[in-house]
Amino acid sequence: QSVSPSITPYVPTPAVAANSEQSLSSAIRLIVDEQAGYPKREEALHALAGKLAEADREALYVFLRQHCPGDDGQLGQVLKNELLDRLCQVELPPPGLRDLLTQIYQDPGQNIVLRDYAIQHLSAFYRQMASAPGVDPQTHDDELNQAQQVLWSSVNDTGSSISGTAMLGLCQLSQEGWPGLDQSKIGSTALKLAADSNAGELTRITAFQVCANLGVKD
């Protein structure tokens, strides 16, 4: 699925993009090392604290963007899911996080589980950005609008669990009272998908759930 061309991609500065592995912290080097065992990589991930250095953040972005051999197994998926959790938990969203999640979702070469995780975390990013202190108002509004565009676009991805993940995210955000979400539009979209015999089973099951949550009785 493609999204609106108005979505502005994040581009790292040349100095950051050119950083060598030697400039990375030992924890980041271990996390992105495909040859290291999962327990050591997870331990390094849990040791991350505070704001990431720019080079460390960009190294994690590169790692998350690319399809790795471990992505098709449970441990690799858990590791990347926990990394996305970490990025979405800091008070101020790291630069380029919304674009990273968009790229993971849009990349057909990514494992479908990780594409679903990206949409799940886009809802977390929405909360993170909506409540972030001190963000430039224009940046705040642009990031929320573009995140919402991707969520709505992924609702059309009805052949997998992604559509349901997006619908649930939009439903929960609207019920939590975050700005810019049209609850009636979410309900009518869920109703339409619940009745669509061509939509995947997971999509229709979630659509019924969203209809129930929003009191759409039709």
Short mmCIF file of C-alpha atoms in Angstrom, two decimals:
data_model
loop_
_atom_site.label_atom_id
_atom_site.label_comp_id
_atom_site.label_asym_id
_atom_site.label_seq_id
_atom_site.Cartn_x
_atom_site.Cartn_y
_atom_site.Cartn_z
CA GLN A 1 0.00 0.00 0.00
CA SER A 2 1.26 3.49 -0.79
CA VAL A 3 0.55 6.60 1.21
CA SER A 4 0.06 10.21 0.29
CA PRO A 5 3.05 11.86 -1.41
CA SER A 6 2.69 14.66 1.14
CA ILE A 7 4.44 12.43 3.68
CA THR A 8 7.93 13.84 4.07
CA PRO A 9 10.71 11.26 4.40
CA TYR A 10 13.29 11.60 7.12
CA VAL A 11 16.86 11.91 5.85
CA PRO A 12 19.79 11.61 8.29
CA THR A 13 22.53 14.20 8.05
CA PRO A 14 25.50 13.09 5.89
CA ALA A 15 27.78 13.10 8.92
CA VAL A 16 25.50 10.69 10.75
CA ALA A 17 24.90 8.51 7.70
CA ALA A 18 28.66 8.14 7.23
CA ASN A 19 29.38 7.09 10.82
CA SER A 20 31.45 3.94 11.14
CA GLU A 21 30.67 1.08 13.46
CA GLN A 22 33.50 2.21 15.74
CA SER A 23 31.49 5.31 16.67
CA LEU A 24 28.67 3.21 18.13
CA SER A 25 28.21 2.30 21.77
CA SER A 26 29.00 -1.28 22.76
CA ALA A 27 25.31 -1.97 23.49
CA ILE A 28 24.21 -0.88 20.02
CA ARG A 29 27.00 -2.84 18.33
CA LEU A 30 25.81 -5.95 20.17
CA ILE A 31 22.12 -5.41 19.43
CA VAL A 32 22.65 -5.10 15.67
CA ASP A 33 25.11 -8.02 15.54
CA GLU A 34 23.28 -10.90 13.84
CA GLN A 35 25.97 -13.33 15.01
CA ALA A 36 25.47 -12.56 18.70
CA GLY A 37 23.11 -14.76 20.70
CA TYR A 38 19.63 -13.53 21.53
CA PRO A 39 20.13 -13.45 25.35
CA LYS A 40 23.14 -11.10 25.03
CA ARG A 41 21.36 -8.87 22.51
CA GLU A 42 18.27 -8.66 24.71
CA GLU A 43 20.40 -7.84 27.75
CA ALA A 44 22.07 -5.01 25.82
CA LEU A 45 18.65 -3.73 24.72
CA HIS A 46 17.36 -3.64 28.28
CA ALA A 47 20.50 -1.75 29.34
CA LEU A 48 19.67 1.17 27.02
CA ALA A 49 18.69 4.20 29.05
CA GLY A 50 18.02 7.84 28.32
CA LYS A 51 18.36 9.62 25.01
CA LEU A 52 20.23 7.73 22.31
CA ALA A 53 23.26 9.28 20.68
CA GLU A 54 22.61 10.26 17.07
CA ALA A 55 24.93 7.60 15.63
CA ASP A 56 23.37 4.90 17.83
CA ARG A 57 19.87 5.92 16.80
CA GLU A 58 20.73 5.84 13.11
CA ALA A 59 22.36 2.40 13.47
CA LEU A 60 19.15 1.09 15.05
CA TYR A 61 17.09 2.64 12.25
CA VAL A 62 19.24 0.93 9.62
CA PHE A 63 18.90 -2.38 11.48
CA LEU A 64 15.12 -2.04 11.78
CA ARG A 65 14.66 -1.01 8.15
CA GLN A 66 16.47 -3.98 6.65
CA HIS A 67 15.24 -7.55 6.45
CA CYS A 68 17.56 -9.75 8.52
CA PRO A 69 17.71 -13.56 8.55
CA GLY A 70 16.46 -13.58 12.12
CA ASP A 71 13.31 -11.63 11.21
CA ASP A 72 11.56 -14.80 10.08
CA GLY A 73 11.92 -16.42 13.50
CA GLN A 74 10.20 -15.62 16.78
CA LEU A 75 13.28 -14.38 18.65
CA GLY A 76 14.25 -11.99 15.89
CA GLN A 77 10.72 -10.61 15.79
CA VAL A 78 10.64 -10.20 19.57
CA LEU A 79 13.96 -8.32 19.51
CA LYS A 80 12.77 -5.83 16.90
CA ASN A 81 9.41 -5.44 18.62
CA GLU A 82 11.17 -4.58 21.88
CA LEU A 83 13.39 -2.09 20.06
CA LEU A 84 10.33 -0.35 18.67
CA ASP A 85 8.83 -0.37 22.19
CA ARG A 86 11.97 1.36 23.43
CA LEU A 87 11.84 4.04 20.73
CA CYS A 88 8.15 4.72 21.43
CA GLN A 89 8.59 4.99 25.19
CA VAL A 90 10.94 7.97 25.43
CA GLU A 91 9.26 11.26 26.30
CA LEU A 92 10.19 13.01 23.06
CA PRO A 93 9.82 10.94 19.87
CA PRO A 94 13.26 10.42 18.29
CA PRO A 95 13.70 12.25 14.96
CA GLY A 96 12.48 10.19 12.03
CA LEU A 97 10.57 7.62 14.09
CA ARG A 98 7.27 8.06 12.26
CA ASP A 99 9.03 7.77 8.93
CA LEU A 100 10.86 4.64 10.10
CA LEU A 101 7.60 2.95 11.06
CA THR A 102 6.07 3.97 7.73
CA GLN A 103 8.99 2.51 5.79
CA ILE A 104 8.85 -0.79 7.65
CA TYR A 105 5.12 -1.10 6.97
CA GLN A 106 5.41 -0.14 3.30
CA ASP A 107 8.33 -2.50 2.56
CA PRO A 108 6.97 -5.75 1.02
CA GLY A 109 10.34 -7.36 1.70
CA GLN A 110 9.76 -7.13 5.45
CA ASN A 111 8.26 -10.05 7.33
CA ILE A 112 4.50 -9.54 7.63
CA VAL A 113 4.72 -9.79 11.43
CA LEU A 114 7.14 -6.86 11.55
CA ARG A 115 5.00 -4.84 9.16
CA ASP A 116 2.09 -5.42 11.54
CA TYR A 117 4.28 -4.39 14.49
CA ALA A 118 5.12 -1.15 12.67
CA ILE A 119 1.43 -0.24 12.39
CA GLN A 120 0.89 -1.20 16.04
CA HIS A 121 3.74 1.10 17.07
CA LEU A 122 2.44 3.90 14.87
CA SER A 123 -0.50 4.15 17.29
CA ALA A 124 2.00 4.29 20.17
CA PHE A 125 3.91 7.00 18.30
CA TYR A 126 0.65 8.97 17.93
CA ARG A 127 0.20 8.99 21.71
CA GLN A 128 3.89 9.79 22.18
CA MET A 129 3.82 12.77 19.82
CA ALA A 130 0.41 14.03 20.97
CA SER A 131 1.62 14.26 24.58
CA ALA A 132 5.24 15.32 23.93
CA PRO A 133 6.20 18.57 25.66
CA GLY A 134 7.93 21.42 23.87
CA VAL A 135 7.43 20.21 20.30
CA ASP A 136 7.06 22.89 17.63
CA PRO A 137 3.29 23.19 16.98
CA GLN A 138 3.64 22.80 13.21
CA THR A 139 5.86 19.73 13.59
CA HIS A 140 3.42 18.33 16.17
CA ASP A 141 0.44 18.72 13.83
CA ASP A 142 2.29 17.48 10.73
CA GLU A 143 3.54 14.34 12.47
CA LEU A 144 0.09 13.47 13.82
CA ASN A 145 -1.55 14.08 10.45
CA GLN A 146 0.98 11.96 8.60
CA ALA A 147 0.79 9.14 11.16
CA GLN A 148 -2.97 9.15 10.79
CA GLN A 149 -2.67 9.02 6.99
CA VAL A 150 -0.60 5.85 7.23
CA LEU A 151 -3.00 4.25 9.70
CA TRP A 152 -5.95 4.94 7.41
CA SER A 153 -4.00 3.69 4.39
CA SER A 154 -3.17 0.43 6.15
CA VAL A 155 -6.84 -0.17 6.96
CA ASN A 156 -7.11 -1.08 3.27
CA ASP A 157 -4.55 -3.88 3.73
CA THR A 158 -7.38 -6.35 4.32
CA GLY A 159 -5.60 -9.56 3.30
CA SER A 160 -3.69 -9.87 6.58
CA SER A 161 -3.89 -8.85 10.23
CA ILE A 162 -2.59 -5.35 9.38
CA SER A 163 -6.01 -3.86 8.61
CA GLY A 164 -7.34 -5.03 11.97
CA THR A 165 -4.31 -3.67 13.81
CA ALA A 166 -4.83 -0.27 12.20
CA MET A 167 -8.57 -0.25 12.96
CA LEU A 168 -8.00 -1.19 16.59
CA GLY A 169 -5.34 1.50 16.89
CA LEU A 170 -7.60 4.19 15.46
CA CYS A 171 -10.49 3.03 17.63
CA GLN A 172 -8.45 3.06 20.83
CA LEU A 173 -6.90 6.44 20.07
CA SER A 174 -10.35 7.94 19.45
CA GLN A 175 -11.75 6.46 22.66
CA GLU A 176 -8.78 7.82 24.62
CA GLY A 177 -9.65 11.30 23.42
CA TRP A 178 -6.54 12.09 21.39
CA PRO A 179 -7.02 14.90 18.87
CA GLY A 180 -7.83 14.66 15.18
CA LEU A 181 -9.68 11.33 15.06
CA ASP A 182 -13.14 11.01 13.55
CA GLN A 183 -14.87 8.30 15.56
CA SER A 184 -17.88 8.18 13.24
CA LYS A 185 -15.59 7.55 10.26
CA ILE A 186 -13.82 4.77 12.17
CA GLY A 187 -17.16 3.16 13.04
CA SER A 188 -18.55 3.36 9.50
CA THR A 189 -15.33 1.92 8.07
CA ALA A 190 -15.44 -0.98 10.52
CA LEU A 191 -19.09 -1.63 9.65
CA LYS A 192 -18.26 -1.72 5.94
CA LEU A 193 -15.39 -4.16 6.47
CA ALA A 194 -17.46 -6.40 8.76
CA ALA A 195 -19.91 -6.82 5.89
CA ASP A 196 -17.25 -7.30 3.20
CA SER A 197 -17.11 -10.99 2.27
CA ASN A 198 -13.95 -10.36 0.26
CA ALA A 199 -12.00 -9.11 3.29
CA GLY A 200 -9.81 -11.53 5.19
CA GLU A 201 -11.15 -13.35 8.22
CA LEU A 202 -8.86 -11.51 10.65
CA THR A 203 -9.97 -8.16 9.23
CA ARG A 204 -13.66 -8.99 9.59
CA ILE A 205 -13.28 -10.36 13.14
CA THR A 206 -11.53 -7.15 14.21
CA ALA A 207 -14.11 -5.03 12.37
CA PHE A 208 -16.88 -6.64 14.44
CA GLN A 209 -14.86 -5.95 17.59
CA VAL A 210 -14.41 -2.29 16.66
CA CYS A 211 -18.13 -1.97 15.87
CA ALA A 212 -18.91 -3.38 19.32
CA ASN A 213 -16.42 -1.04 21.02
CA LEU A 214 -17.91 2.01 19.30
CA GLY A 215 -21.54 0.96 19.70
CA VAL A 216 -22.18 0.58 15.96
CA LYS A 217 -25.34 -1.54 16.21
CA ASP A 218 -26.09 -1.97 12.50
#
